[in-house]
mmCIF file of C-alpha atoms in Angstrom:
data_model
loop_
_atom_site.group_PDB
_atom_site.id
_atom_site.type_symbol
_atom_site.label_atom_id
_atom_site.label_comp_id
_atom_site.label_asym_id
_atom_site.label_seq_id
_atom_site.Cartn_x
_atom_site.Cartn_y
_atom_site.Cartn_z
ATOM 1 C CA MET A 1 19.157 3.560 -6.056
ATOM 2 C CA PHE A 2 16.892 1.260 -4.026
ATOM 3 C CA ILE A 3 16.774 3.732 -1.131
ATOM 4 C CA ALA A 4 16.216 6.653 -3.496
ATOM 5 C CA LEU A 5 13.195 4.923 -5.047
ATOM 6 C CA LEU A 6 11.762 4.142 -1.623
ATOM 7 C CA TRP A 7 12.186 7.750 -0.599
ATOM 8 C CA VAL A 8 10.527 9.162 -3.756
ATOM 9 C CA PHE A 9 7.509 6.835 -3.690
ATOM 10 C CA GLY A 10 7.173 7.243 0.048
ATOM 11 C CA LYS A 11 7.121 11.016 -0.155
ATOM 12 C CA LEU A 12 4.576 10.969 -2.962
ATOM 13 C CA SER A 13 2.249 8.652 -1.030
ATOM 14 C CA ALA A 14 2.659 10.022 2.489
ATOM 15 C CA ARG A 15 0.379 12.824 3.613
ATOM 16 C CA LYS A 16 1.504 15.540 5.960
ATOM 17 C CA LYS A 17 -0.716 16.417 8.881
ATOM 18 C CA HIS A 18 -0.782 19.915 10.334
ATOM 19 C CA CYS A 19 -1.487 20.274 14.055
ATOM 20 C CA ASP A 20 -2.576 23.220 16.136
ATOM 21 C CA GLU A 21 -0.498 24.612 18.985
ATOM 22 C CA ASP A 22 -2.226 22.643 21.756
ATOM 23 C CA HIS A 23 -2.084 19.297 19.951
ATOM 24 C CA HIS A 24 0.132 16.517 21.257
ATOM 25 C CA ALA A 25 1.344 13.630 19.151
ATOM 26 C CA CYS A 26 0.115 10.834 21.351
ATOM 27 C CA GLU A 27 -3.426 12.185 21.635
ATOM 28 C CA SER A 28 -4.471 11.124 18.122
ATOM 29 C CA GLY A 29 -2.413 8.152 17.038
ATOM 30 C CA GLU A 30 0.882 9.639 15.893
ATOM 31 C CA GLU A 31 4.098 7.740 16.513
ATOM 32 C CA VAL A 32 7.067 9.541 18.049
ATOM 33 C CA TRP A 33 10.704 8.571 17.720
ATOM 34 C CA LEU A 34 13.117 9.980 20.282
ATOM 35 C CA LEU A 35 16.690 9.712 19.032
ATOM 36 C CA ASP A 36 19.514 8.717 21.368
ATOM 37 C CA ASN A 37 21.801 11.564 22.396
ATOM 38 C CA ALA A 38 24.714 12.686 24.595
ATOM 39 C CA ALA A 39 24.801 15.070 27.548
ATOM 40 C CA SER A 40 27.770 17.410 27.881
ATOM 41 C CA LEU A 41 29.193 19.855 30.396
ATOM 42 C CA ASP A 42 30.440 23.310 29.506
ATOM 43 C CA PRO A 43 34.154 22.640 28.781
ATOM 44 C CA ASN A 44 35.069 26.165 29.922
ATOM 45 C CA SER A 45 33.203 26.020 33.231
ATOM 46 C CA SER A 46 34.014 24.412 36.574
ATOM 47 C CA ASP A 47 30.326 23.613 37.125
ATOM 48 C CA GLU A 48 30.075 19.813 36.932
ATOM 49 C CA GLU A 49 26.316 19.648 37.422
ATOM 50 C CA ALA A 50 24.984 21.655 34.452
ATOM 51 C CA TRP A 51 24.359 19.190 31.596
ATOM 52 C CA THR A 52 23.172 20.207 28.141
ATOM 53 C CA VAL A 53 21.195 17.711 26.053
ATOM 54 C CA GLU A 54 19.748 18.124 22.569
ATOM 55 C CA TYR A 55 16.547 16.118 22.149
ATOM 56 C CA LYS A 56 15.651 15.228 18.576
ATOM 57 C CA ALA A 57 12.212 13.776 17.850
ATOM 58 C CA LYS A 58 10.469 12.631 14.698
ATOM 59 C CA TYR A 59 6.666 12.475 14.369
ATOM 60 C CA TYR A 60 4.751 10.129 12.054
ATOM 61 C CA ALA A 61 1.121 9.597 11.055
ATOM 62 C CA VAL A 62 1.470 5.831 11.023
ATOM 63 C CA GLN A 63 -1.590 4.854 8.942
ATOM 64 C CA SER A 64 -0.661 6.746 5.765
ATOM 65 C CA GLY A 65 0.581 4.988 2.635
ATOM 66 C CA THR A 66 -0.433 1.517 3.890
ATOM 67 C CA ARG A 67 -1.070 -0.096 0.490
ATOM 68 C CA LEU A 68 2.175 1.122 -0.985
ATOM 69 C CA LYS A 69 4.129 -0.305 1.952
ATOM 70 C CA TYR A 70 3.045 -3.797 1.019
ATOM 71 C CA ALA A 71 3.493 -3.167 -2.700
ATOM 72 C CA ALA A 72 7.039 -1.975 -2.046
ATOM 73 C CA THR A 73 7.718 -5.121 -0.008
ATOM 74 C CA LYS A 74 6.541 -7.367 -2.842
ATOM 75 C CA GLY A 75 8.571 -5.364 -5.336
ATOM 76 C CA THR A 76 11.708 -5.631 -3.222
ATOM 77 C CA MET A 77 11.279 -9.395 -2.878
ATOM 78 C CA MET A 78 10.876 -9.712 -6.652
ATOM 79 C CA PHE A 79 13.860 -7.445 -7.332
ATOM 80 C CA GLY A 80 15.921 -9.632 -5.012
ATOM 81 C CA GLY A 81 14.978 -12.682 -7.034
ATOM 82 C CA GLY A 82 12.687 -13.955 -4.288
ATOM 83 C CA ASN A 83 15.740 -14.773 -2.226
ATOM 84 C CA TYR A 84 14.996 -14.974 1.476
ATOM 85 C CA LYS A 85 17.143 -17.884 2.608
ATOM 86 C CA GLY A 86 19.542 -16.782 5.311
ATOM 87 C CA SER A 87 17.350 -13.776 6.071
ATOM 88 C CA GLY A 88 16.227 -14.932 9.476
ATOM 89 C CA GLY A 89 13.077 -16.988 8.780
ATOM 90 C CA ASP A 90 10.540 -18.288 6.260
ATOM 91 C CA ARG A 91 9.152 -16.151 3.468
ATOM 92 C CA GLN A 92 6.218 -14.828 5.513
ATOM 93 C CA THR A 93 8.478 -13.793 8.391
ATOM 94 C CA VAL A 94 10.973 -12.143 6.069
ATOM 95 C CA GLU A 95 8.237 -10.206 4.249
ATOM 96 C CA GLY A 96 6.885 -8.997 7.582
ATOM 97 C CA THR A 97 10.320 -7.783 8.667
ATOM 98 C CA LEU A 98 10.899 -6.136 5.294
ATOM 99 C CA THR A 99 7.567 -4.298 5.522
ATOM 100 C CA GLU A 100 8.549 -3.068 8.976
ATOM 101 C CA ARG A 101 11.836 -1.713 7.594
ATOM 102 C CA ILE A 102 10.148 -0.029 4.626
ATOM 103 C CA ALA A 103 7.086 1.364 6.424
ATOM 104 C CA PRO A 104 8.643 4.637 7.722
ATOM 105 C CA PHE A 105 9.263 5.769 4.126
ATOM 106 C CA PHE A 106 5.497 5.771 3.581
ATOM 107 C CA ASN A 107 4.384 7.323 6.869
ATOM 108 C CA GLY A 108 3.369 10.951 6.595
ATOM 109 C CA ALA A 109 5.141 13.595 8.649
ATOM 110 C CA THR A 110 3.149 15.648 11.158
ATOM 111 C CA VAL A 111 3.831 19.391 11.167
ATOM 112 C CA ASN A 112 3.763 21.696 14.217
ATOM 113 C CA GLU A 113 3.675 18.568 16.401
ATOM 114 C CA ARG A 114 4.619 18.312 20.077
ATOM 115 C CA CYS A 115 5.069 15.578 22.645
ATOM 116 C CA LYS A 116 5.625 15.239 26.375
ATOM 117 C CA ILE A 117 8.578 13.302 27.744
ATOM 118 C CA ARG A 118 9.614 12.132 31.187
ATOM 119 C CA ILE A 119 13.263 11.852 32.146
ATOM 120 C CA ASP A 120 13.926 8.695 34.128
ATOM 121 C CA ALA A 121 16.760 10.017 36.317
ATOM 122 C CA ASP A 122 17.332 11.958 39.523
ATOM 123 C CA LEU A 123 17.988 15.228 37.714
ATOM 124 C CA ARG A 124 16.365 18.576 38.264
ATOM 125 C CA PRO A 125 15.750 21.417 35.816
ATOM 126 C CA PRO A 126 17.159 24.875 36.475
ATOM 127 C CA LYS A 127 14.727 27.599 37.526
ATOM 128 C CA ASP A 128 14.452 28.849 33.956
ATOM 129 C CA GLY A 129 14.277 25.359 32.404
ATOM 130 C CA LEU A 130 11.496 23.736 30.407
ATOM 131 C CA GLY A 131 10.345 21.431 33.194
ATOM 132 C CA GLU A 132 6.946 21.741 34.793
ATOM 133 C CA HIS A 133 6.625 22.468 38.533
ATOM 134 C CA GLY A 134 5.948 20.334 41.584
ATOM 135 C CA GLU A 135 5.561 16.605 41.136
ATOM 136 C CA GLN A 136 5.868 16.939 37.365
ATOM 137 C CA GLU A 137 9.282 18.618 37.356
ATOM 138 C CA LYS A 138 10.838 15.804 35.303
ATOM 139 C CA THR A 139 8.267 16.261 32.528
ATOM 140 C CA TYR A 140 9.186 18.309 29.464
ATOM 141 C CA LYS A 141 7.510 19.381 26.262
ATOM 142 C CA LEU A 142 9.310 18.927 22.925
ATOM 143 C CA GLY A 143 8.473 20.592 19.607
ATOM 144 C CA PRO A 144 7.086 22.040 17.488
ATOM 145 C CA SER A 145 8.031 19.843 14.530
ATOM 146 C CA ASP A 146 9.084 21.342 11.213
ATOM 147 C CA CYS A 147 7.690 20.592 7.755
ATOM 148 C CA GLU A 148 9.557 17.268 7.689
ATOM 149 C CA GLY A 149 8.135 16.167 11.039
ATOM 150 C CA ARG A 150 11.271 16.741 13.127
ATOM 151 C CA SER A 151 11.887 18.807 16.250
ATOM 152 C CA GLU A 152 15.093 19.728 18.083
ATOM 153 C CA ASN A 153 15.155 21.141 21.625
ATOM 154 C CA LEU A 154 18.083 21.967 23.902
ATOM 155 C CA ILE A 155 17.409 21.150 27.560
ATOM 156 C CA THR A 156 19.622 21.912 30.544
ATOM 157 C CA LEU A 157 19.554 19.593 33.550
ATOM 158 C CA ARG A 158 21.358 19.769 36.855
ATOM 159 C CA GLY A 159 22.780 16.850 38.807
ATOM 160 C CA THR A 160 25.882 14.776 39.457
ATOM 161 C CA ARG A 161 26.566 12.076 36.902
ATOM 162 C CA LYS A 162 29.447 9.700 36.211
ATOM 163 C CA ASN A 163 31.220 9.595 32.874
ATOM 164 C CA GLY A 164 29.516 7.024 30.643
ATOM 165 C CA GLU A 165 26.349 6.813 32.743
ATOM 166 C CA VAL A 166 23.164 6.314 30.720
ATOM 167 C CA MET A 167 19.630 7.514 31.494
ATOM 168 C CA THR A 168 16.296 6.827 29.799
ATOM 169 C CA THR A 169 13.660 9.265 28.543
ATOM 170 C CA ARG A 170 10.126 8.129 27.714
ATOM 171 C CA VAL A 171 7.291 9.600 25.685
ATOM 172 C CA LEU A 172 4.198 10.133 27.837
ATOM 173 C CA GLU A 173 0.528 9.518 27.124
ATOM 174 C CA THR A 174 0.903 6.940 24.366
ATOM 175 C CA ASP A 175 -0.111 3.366 23.687
ATOM 176 C CA LEU A 176 1.867 3.300 20.432
ATOM 177 C CA PRO A 177 5.371 1.791 20.185
ATOM 178 C CA SER A 178 7.193 5.097 20.529
ATOM 179 C CA PHE A 179 10.917 4.807 21.090
ATOM 180 C CA GLU A 180 12.596 5.422 24.399
ATOM 181 C CA CYS A 181 15.617 7.673 24.210
ATOM 182 C CA ARG A 182 18.884 6.828 25.921
ATOM 183 C CA THR A 183 21.273 9.618 26.908
ATOM 184 C CA VAL A 184 24.940 9.009 27.692
ATOM 185 C CA PHE A 185 26.701 11.485 29.998
ATOM 186 C CA GLY A 186 30.206 12.450 28.958
ATOM 187 C CA LYS A 187 32.823 14.413 30.865
ATOM 188 C CA PRO A 188 34.887 16.902 28.808
ATOM 189 C CA GLU A 189 38.059 14.804 28.637
ATOM 190 C CA GLY A 190 38.770 11.289 27.426
ATOM 191 C CA TRP A 191 38.485 9.474 24.097
ATOM 192 C CA ALA A 192 35.706 9.397 21.509
ATOM 193 C CA ILE A 193 35.021 7.173 18.500
ATOM 194 C CA ILE A 194 33.169 8.565 15.483
ATOM 195 C CA SER A 195 32.163 5.708 13.204
ATOM 196 C CA ASP A 196 30.354 5.269 9.930
ATOM 197 C CA ILE A 197 27.860 2.362 9.694
ATOM 198 C CA ASP A 198 27.262 0.937 6.202
ATOM 199 C CA ASP A 199 30.329 -0.877 4.838
ATOM 200 C CA THR A 200 32.294 0.157 7.942
ATOM 201 C CA VAL A 201 30.620 -1.959 10.619
ATOM 202 C CA LYS A 202 27.577 -3.316 8.740
ATOM 203 C CA GLN A 203 27.713 -5.483 5.635
ATOM 204 C CA THR A 204 25.708 -4.224 2.672
ATOM 205 C CA ALA A 205 24.397 -6.090 -0.352
ATOM 206 C CA THR A 206 26.967 -6.839 -3.056
ATOM 207 C CA ASP A 207 24.339 -8.071 -5.549
ATOM 208 C CA ARG A 208 20.562 -7.916 -5.904
ATOM 209 C CA ARG A 209 20.065 -11.396 -4.432
ATOM 210 C CA GLY A 210 21.641 -10.218 -1.207
ATOM 211 C CA LEU A 211 19.389 -7.159 -0.924
ATOM 212 C CA VAL A 212 16.624 -8.798 1.129
ATOM 213 C CA GLU A 213 19.037 -10.494 3.513
ATOM 214 C CA ALA A 214 21.040 -7.298 4.073
ATOM 215 C CA THR A 215 17.819 -5.449 4.898
ATOM 216 C CA THR A 216 16.070 -8.013 7.112
ATOM 217 C CA ASP A 217 19.000 -9.789 8.770
ATOM 218 C CA PRO A 218 22.003 -7.397 8.744
ATOM 219 C CA LYS A 219 25.384 -8.734 9.746
ATOM 220 C CA PRO A 220 28.433 -6.887 11.086
ATOM 221 C CA VAL A 221 31.629 -6.643 9.073
ATOM 222 C CA ALA A 222 33.877 -9.487 10.193
ATOM 223 C CA GLY A 223 36.007 -8.570 13.189
ATOM 224 C CA THR A 224 34.410 -5.193 13.908
ATOM 225 C CA PRO A 225 32.389 -6.111 17.041
ATOM 226 C CA GLU A 226 35.546 -7.511 18.645
ATOM 227 C CA PHE A 227 37.588 -4.482 17.627
ATOM 228 C CA TYR A 228 35.040 -1.988 18.973
ATOM 229 C CA LYS A 229 34.907 -3.911 22.238
ATOM 230 C CA PHE A 230 38.710 -3.743 22.374
ATOM 231 C CA MET A 231 38.644 0.037 21.860
ATOM 232 C CA SER A 232 36.033 0.403 24.593
ATOM 233 C CA GLU A 233 38.271 -1.446 27.040
ATOM 234 C CA GLN A 234 41.642 -0.098 25.877
ATOM 235 C CA LEU A 235 40.546 3.552 25.831
ATOM 236 C CA ASN A 236 38.771 3.451 29.215
ATOM 237 C CA ASN A 237 35.148 3.587 28.122
ATOM 238 C CA PRO A 238 35.273 6.172 25.308
ATOM 239 C CA MET A 239 32.146 7.810 23.928
ATOM 240 C CA PHE A 240 30.838 6.442 20.616
ATOM 241 C CA TRP A 241 28.923 8.175 17.844
ATOM 242 C CA TYR A 242 27.610 6.388 14.760
ATOM 243 C CA LEU A 243 27.174 8.800 11.830
ATOM 244 C CA SER A 244 25.570 7.538 8.636
ATOM 245 C CA ASN A 245 24.371 9.120 5.418
ATOM 246 C CA SER A 246 21.390 6.759 5.434
ATOM 247 C CA SER A 247 17.907 8.239 5.738
ATOM 248 C CA ASP A 248 16.671 8.675 9.297
ATOM 249 C CA ASN A 249 13.715 6.476 8.315
ATOM 250 C CA PHE A 250 16.133 3.630 9.010
ATOM 251 C CA PHE A 251 16.691 4.718 12.605
ATOM 252 C CA PRO A 252 14.873 1.795 14.352
ATOM 253 C CA TYR A 253 16.608 -0.724 12.107
ATOM 254 C CA LEU A 254 20.131 0.684 12.564
ATOM 255 C CA ARG A 255 19.643 1.374 16.255
ATOM 256 C CA ALA A 256 18.689 -2.270 16.835
ATOM 257 C CA PHE A 257 21.723 -3.392 14.826
ATOM 258 C CA ARG A 258 24.048 -1.213 16.902
ATOM 259 C CA SER A 259 22.521 -2.428 20.163
ATOM 260 C CA LEU A 260 23.066 -6.048 19.169
ATOM 261 C CA HIS A 261 26.704 -5.787 18.101
ATOM 262 C CA PHE A 262 28.426 -2.586 19.248
ATOM 263 C CA PRO A 263 28.962 -0.294 22.259
ATOM 264 C CA PHE A 264 26.214 2.188 23.014
ATOM 265 C CA GLY A 265 26.340 5.547 21.272
ATOM 266 C CA PRO A 266 23.925 7.864 19.450
ATOM 267 C CA VAL A 267 23.016 6.863 15.888
ATOM 268 C CA THR A 268 22.800 10.028 13.789
ATOM 269 C CA LEU A 269 21.202 9.814 10.324
ATOM 270 C CA ARG A 270 20.345 12.328 7.643
ATOM 271 C CA ASN A 271 16.949 13.976 7.426
ATOM 272 C CA ILE A 272 16.145 13.663 3.733
ATOM 273 C CA GLY A 273 12.941 15.449 2.737
ATOM 274 C CA PHE A 274 11.461 17.743 0.108
ATOM 275 C CA THR A 275 12.968 20.770 1.844
ATOM 276 C CA ASN A 276 16.472 19.360 1.406
ATOM 277 C CA LEU A 277 16.042 17.163 -1.663
ATOM 278 C CA PHE A 278 19.632 17.593 -2.765
ATOM 279 C CA GLY A 279 20.783 16.554 0.695
ATOM 280 C CA VAL A 280 20.942 13.070 -0.842
ATOM 281 C CA LEU A 281 24.171 14.213 -2.456
ATOM 282 C CA GLY A 282 25.611 16.156 0.500
ATOM 283 C CA GLN A 283 27.454 13.353 2.254
ATOM 284 C CA THR A 284 30.512 15.360 3.259
ATOM 285 C CA LYS A 285 28.531 18.425 4.369
ATOM 286 C CA PHE A 286 26.246 16.369 6.632
ATOM 287 C CA LYS A 287 29.006 14.516 8.460
ATOM 288 C CA VAL A 288 31.221 17.577 8.830
ATOM 289 C CA GLY A 289 28.285 19.465 10.345
ATOM 290 C CA GLU A 290 27.554 16.691 12.856
ATOM 291 C CA MET A 291 31.233 16.347 13.769
ATOM 292 C CA GLU A 292 31.462 20.075 14.392
ATOM 293 C CA LYS A 293 28.551 19.747 16.846
ATOM 294 C CA ILE A 294 30.375 16.945 18.650
ATOM 295 C CA ARG A 295 33.556 18.990 18.801
ATOM 296 C CA GLN A 296 31.694 22.001 20.153
ATOM 297 C CA ALA A 297 30.346 19.859 23.002
ATOM 298 C CA PHE A 298 33.557 17.851 23.589
ATOM 299 C CA PRO A 299 36.555 19.894 22.327
ATOM 300 C CA LYS A 300 38.978 18.330 24.823
ATOM 301 C CA ARG A 301 38.322 14.734 23.803
ATOM 302 C CA HIS A 302 40.770 12.751 21.645
ATOM 303 C CA VAL A 303 38.947 11.388 18.605
ATOM 304 C CA ILE A 304 39.373 8.346 16.361
ATOM 305 C CA CYS A 305 37.420 8.451 13.085
ATOM 306 C CA ILE A 306 36.487 5.182 11.374
ATOM 307 C CA GLY A 307 34.948 4.893 7.913
ATOM 308 C CA ASP A 308 35.286 3.194 4.543
ATOM 309 C CA THR A 309 36.072 3.889 0.900
ATOM 310 C CA SER A 310 32.543 3.383 -0.493
ATOM 311 C CA GLY A 311 31.473 6.945 0.350
ATOM 312 C CA LYS A 312 33.185 10.202 1.206
ATOM 313 C CA ASP A 313 34.687 9.235 4.564
ATOM 314 C CA PRO A 314 38.335 9.806 3.523
ATOM 315 C CA GLU A 315 37.511 13.310 2.293
ATOM 316 C CA THR A 316 35.276 14.077 5.289
ATOM 317 C CA TYR A 317 37.775 12.997 7.922
ATOM 318 C CA GLY A 318 40.669 14.611 6.089
ATOM 319 C CA ASN A 319 38.748 17.872 5.962
ATOM 320 C CA MET A 320 38.005 17.715 9.688
ATOM 321 C CA TYR A 321 41.616 16.936 10.587
ATOM 322 C CA ARG A 322 42.902 19.957 8.680
ATOM 323 C CA ARG A 323 40.398 22.092 10.604
ATOM 324 C CA HIS A 324 41.147 20.574 14.024
ATOM 325 C CA PRO A 325 44.437 18.632 14.052
ATOM 326 C CA GLU A 326 44.614 18.778 17.840
ATOM 327 C CA TRP A 327 41.238 17.007 18.134
ATOM 328 C CA ILE A 328 41.553 14.029 15.776
ATOM 329 C CA LYS A 329 44.265 11.527 16.702
ATOM 330 C CA GLY A 330 43.538 8.700 14.279
ATOM 331 C CA ILE A 331 41.706 8.017 10.997
ATOM 332 C CA PHE A 332 41.006 4.429 9.951
ATOM 333 C CA ILE A 333 39.452 3.706 6.550
ATOM 334 C CA ARG A 334 38.187 0.260 5.543
ATOM 335 C CA ARG A 335 38.863 -0.700 1.929
ATOM 336 C CA VAL A 336 35.624 -1.764 0.171
ATOM 337 C CA HIS A 337 36.047 -3.802 -3.003
ATOM 338 C CA LYS A 338 32.522 -4.490 -4.255
ATOM 339 C CA LYS A 339 29.291 -2.512 -4.120
ATOM 340 C CA PHE A 340 25.718 -3.251 -5.196
ATOM 341 C CA LEU A 341 24.546 -1.510 -8.425
ATOM 342 C CA GLU A 342 28.039 -0.371 -9.344
ATOM 343 C CA PHE A 343 28.805 -0.616 -13.032
ATOM 344 C CA GLU A 344 32.168 -2.142 -13.875
ATOM 345 C CA PHE A 345 33.200 0.605 -16.305
ATOM 346 C CA TRP A 346 32.554 3.221 -13.597
ATOM 347 C CA LYS A 347 34.400 1.169 -11.013
ATOM 348 C CA GLU A 348 37.485 0.856 -13.240
ATOM 349 C CA LYS A 349 37.514 4.505 -14.239
ATOM 350 C CA ASN A 350 36.887 5.902 -10.775
ATOM 351 C CA SER A 351 38.268 3.324 -8.392
ATOM 352 C CA ARG A 352 37.484 4.252 -4.799
ATOM 353 C CA ASN A 353 40.641 2.528 -3.644
ATOM 354 C CA ARG A 354 43.187 4.311 -5.795
ATOM 355 C CA GLU A 355 46.245 5.659 -3.972
ATOM 356 C CA SER A 356 45.869 9.077 -5.586
ATOM 357 C CA ARG A 357 42.510 9.455 -3.843
ATOM 358 C CA PHE A 358 44.054 8.841 -0.419
ATOM 359 C CA LYS A 359 46.943 11.177 -1.078
ATOM 360 C CA GLU A 360 44.527 13.954 -1.961
ATOM 361 C CA ALA A 361 42.070 13.242 0.860
ATOM 362 C CA PHE A 362 44.862 13.144 3.458
ATOM 363 C CA ARG A 363 47.150 15.815 2.054
ATOM 364 C CA ASP A 364 49.186 17.642 4.693
ATOM 365 C CA ILE A 365 48.218 14.984 7.271
ATOM 366 C CA PRO A 366 51.037 12.957 8.889
ATOM 367 C CA ASP A 367 51.196 9.349 7.676
ATOM 368 C CA HIS A 368 50.972 7.936 11.200
ATOM 369 C CA VAL A 369 47.533 9.546 11.694
ATOM 370 C CA TRP A 370 45.665 7.702 8.920
ATOM 371 C CA HIS A 371 45.571 4.099 7.742
ATOM 372 C CA VAL A 372 43.602 2.246 5.057
ATOM 373 C CA PHE A 373 42.895 -1.324 6.156
ATOM 374 C CA ASP A 374 41.349 -4.564 4.945
ATOM 375 C CA ASP A 375 41.083 -6.348 8.288
ATOM 376 C CA PRO A 376 40.336 -4.740 11.698
ATOM 377 C CA LYS A 377 43.174 -6.842 13.132
ATOM 378 C CA GLU A 378 45.536 -4.298 11.552
ATOM 379 C CA LEU A 379 44.259 -1.628 13.938
ATOM 380 C CA TYR A 380 44.782 -3.152 17.390
ATOM 381 C CA GLU A 381 48.411 -2.096 17.679
ATOM 382 C CA ARG A 382 47.649 1.343 16.322
ATOM 383 C CA VAL A 383 45.020 1.917 18.998
ATOM 384 C CA GLN A 384 47.453 0.769 21.663
ATOM 385 C CA ASP A 385 50.061 3.199 20.354
ATOM 386 C CA LEU A 386 47.540 6.061 20.394
ATOM 387 C CA HIS A 387 46.586 5.280 23.973
ATOM 388 C CA THR A 388 50.204 5.374 25.169
ATOM 389 C CA GLU A 389 51.132 8.609 23.391
#
């Protein structure tokens, strides 16, 4: 509910800016977010130098909706009972952090936007690629952005790269704090972890007094950083993806959280805008779509899916397993017992942890593939067994 209200007020206050074809984001004060991504080889080709990368960017007019940002911060502090203890600082510091988290909901999207990027790696574009010639051959143009201020561009690069190697891409011609993008290179074979975020690896508020702390000073679910480190070592540096149904306005916040506690991997969030208003309800559709993209790029990888019972993860992962049983090797679901803004009568009538739900979500799936857990310690042996199969 809290996020929904932020989204509605933000969209009503934010103003969209339309740009002409020759306009570039960084020329007039727009902020650009480059989202982390993964580079893949063609699984059906012997060419080990042709990498495909999808660059996703989001463009903001950062000065729109300024007054409402601060009003929303004050309202959130009041709704949380003024509780800021344990949130990482004094009241002024916490309010500043909270405003930073909320601000993207009130920034207007820029339409038909473009930006220039430079790839910080010894890679070369193919002859028909998007790169410019001569000394600028590592410079690319992304865009144009759609009506929600997002752009997606597929780029092909050539070069030799090791599995798990990471390169950096930077936005050019800007003095604003635009985000650098990190790209992980993945060979066709190996392991991959697809993980949810909220309630799976990140604690969420269980009451309104915990709302401010959960937003400004997020903490990992107990035992998950150690378990993810174990998987990274046990499975020989697998690829990680973090898929969440949260709005992509939370990207900086969740990316920083992942960087602090968990192995590197792209954080993929939902684009929730006026053009897909009912996308707020499409949890299963969003994650299935993103997982299909991952499978298309890495069909030979063995995948472990990790989620929780607060959303639709059991149904999503069960659906994907029935589509591709040879691809998914394990499904681990964390049992969540208490959620913020959940009415008791609804909780009792529609318990997320009922056995009948799991039986339906995982119908026709072997029992050894899926497991509902309370403590990540339950999963160590299961991962070891998967690795030795």
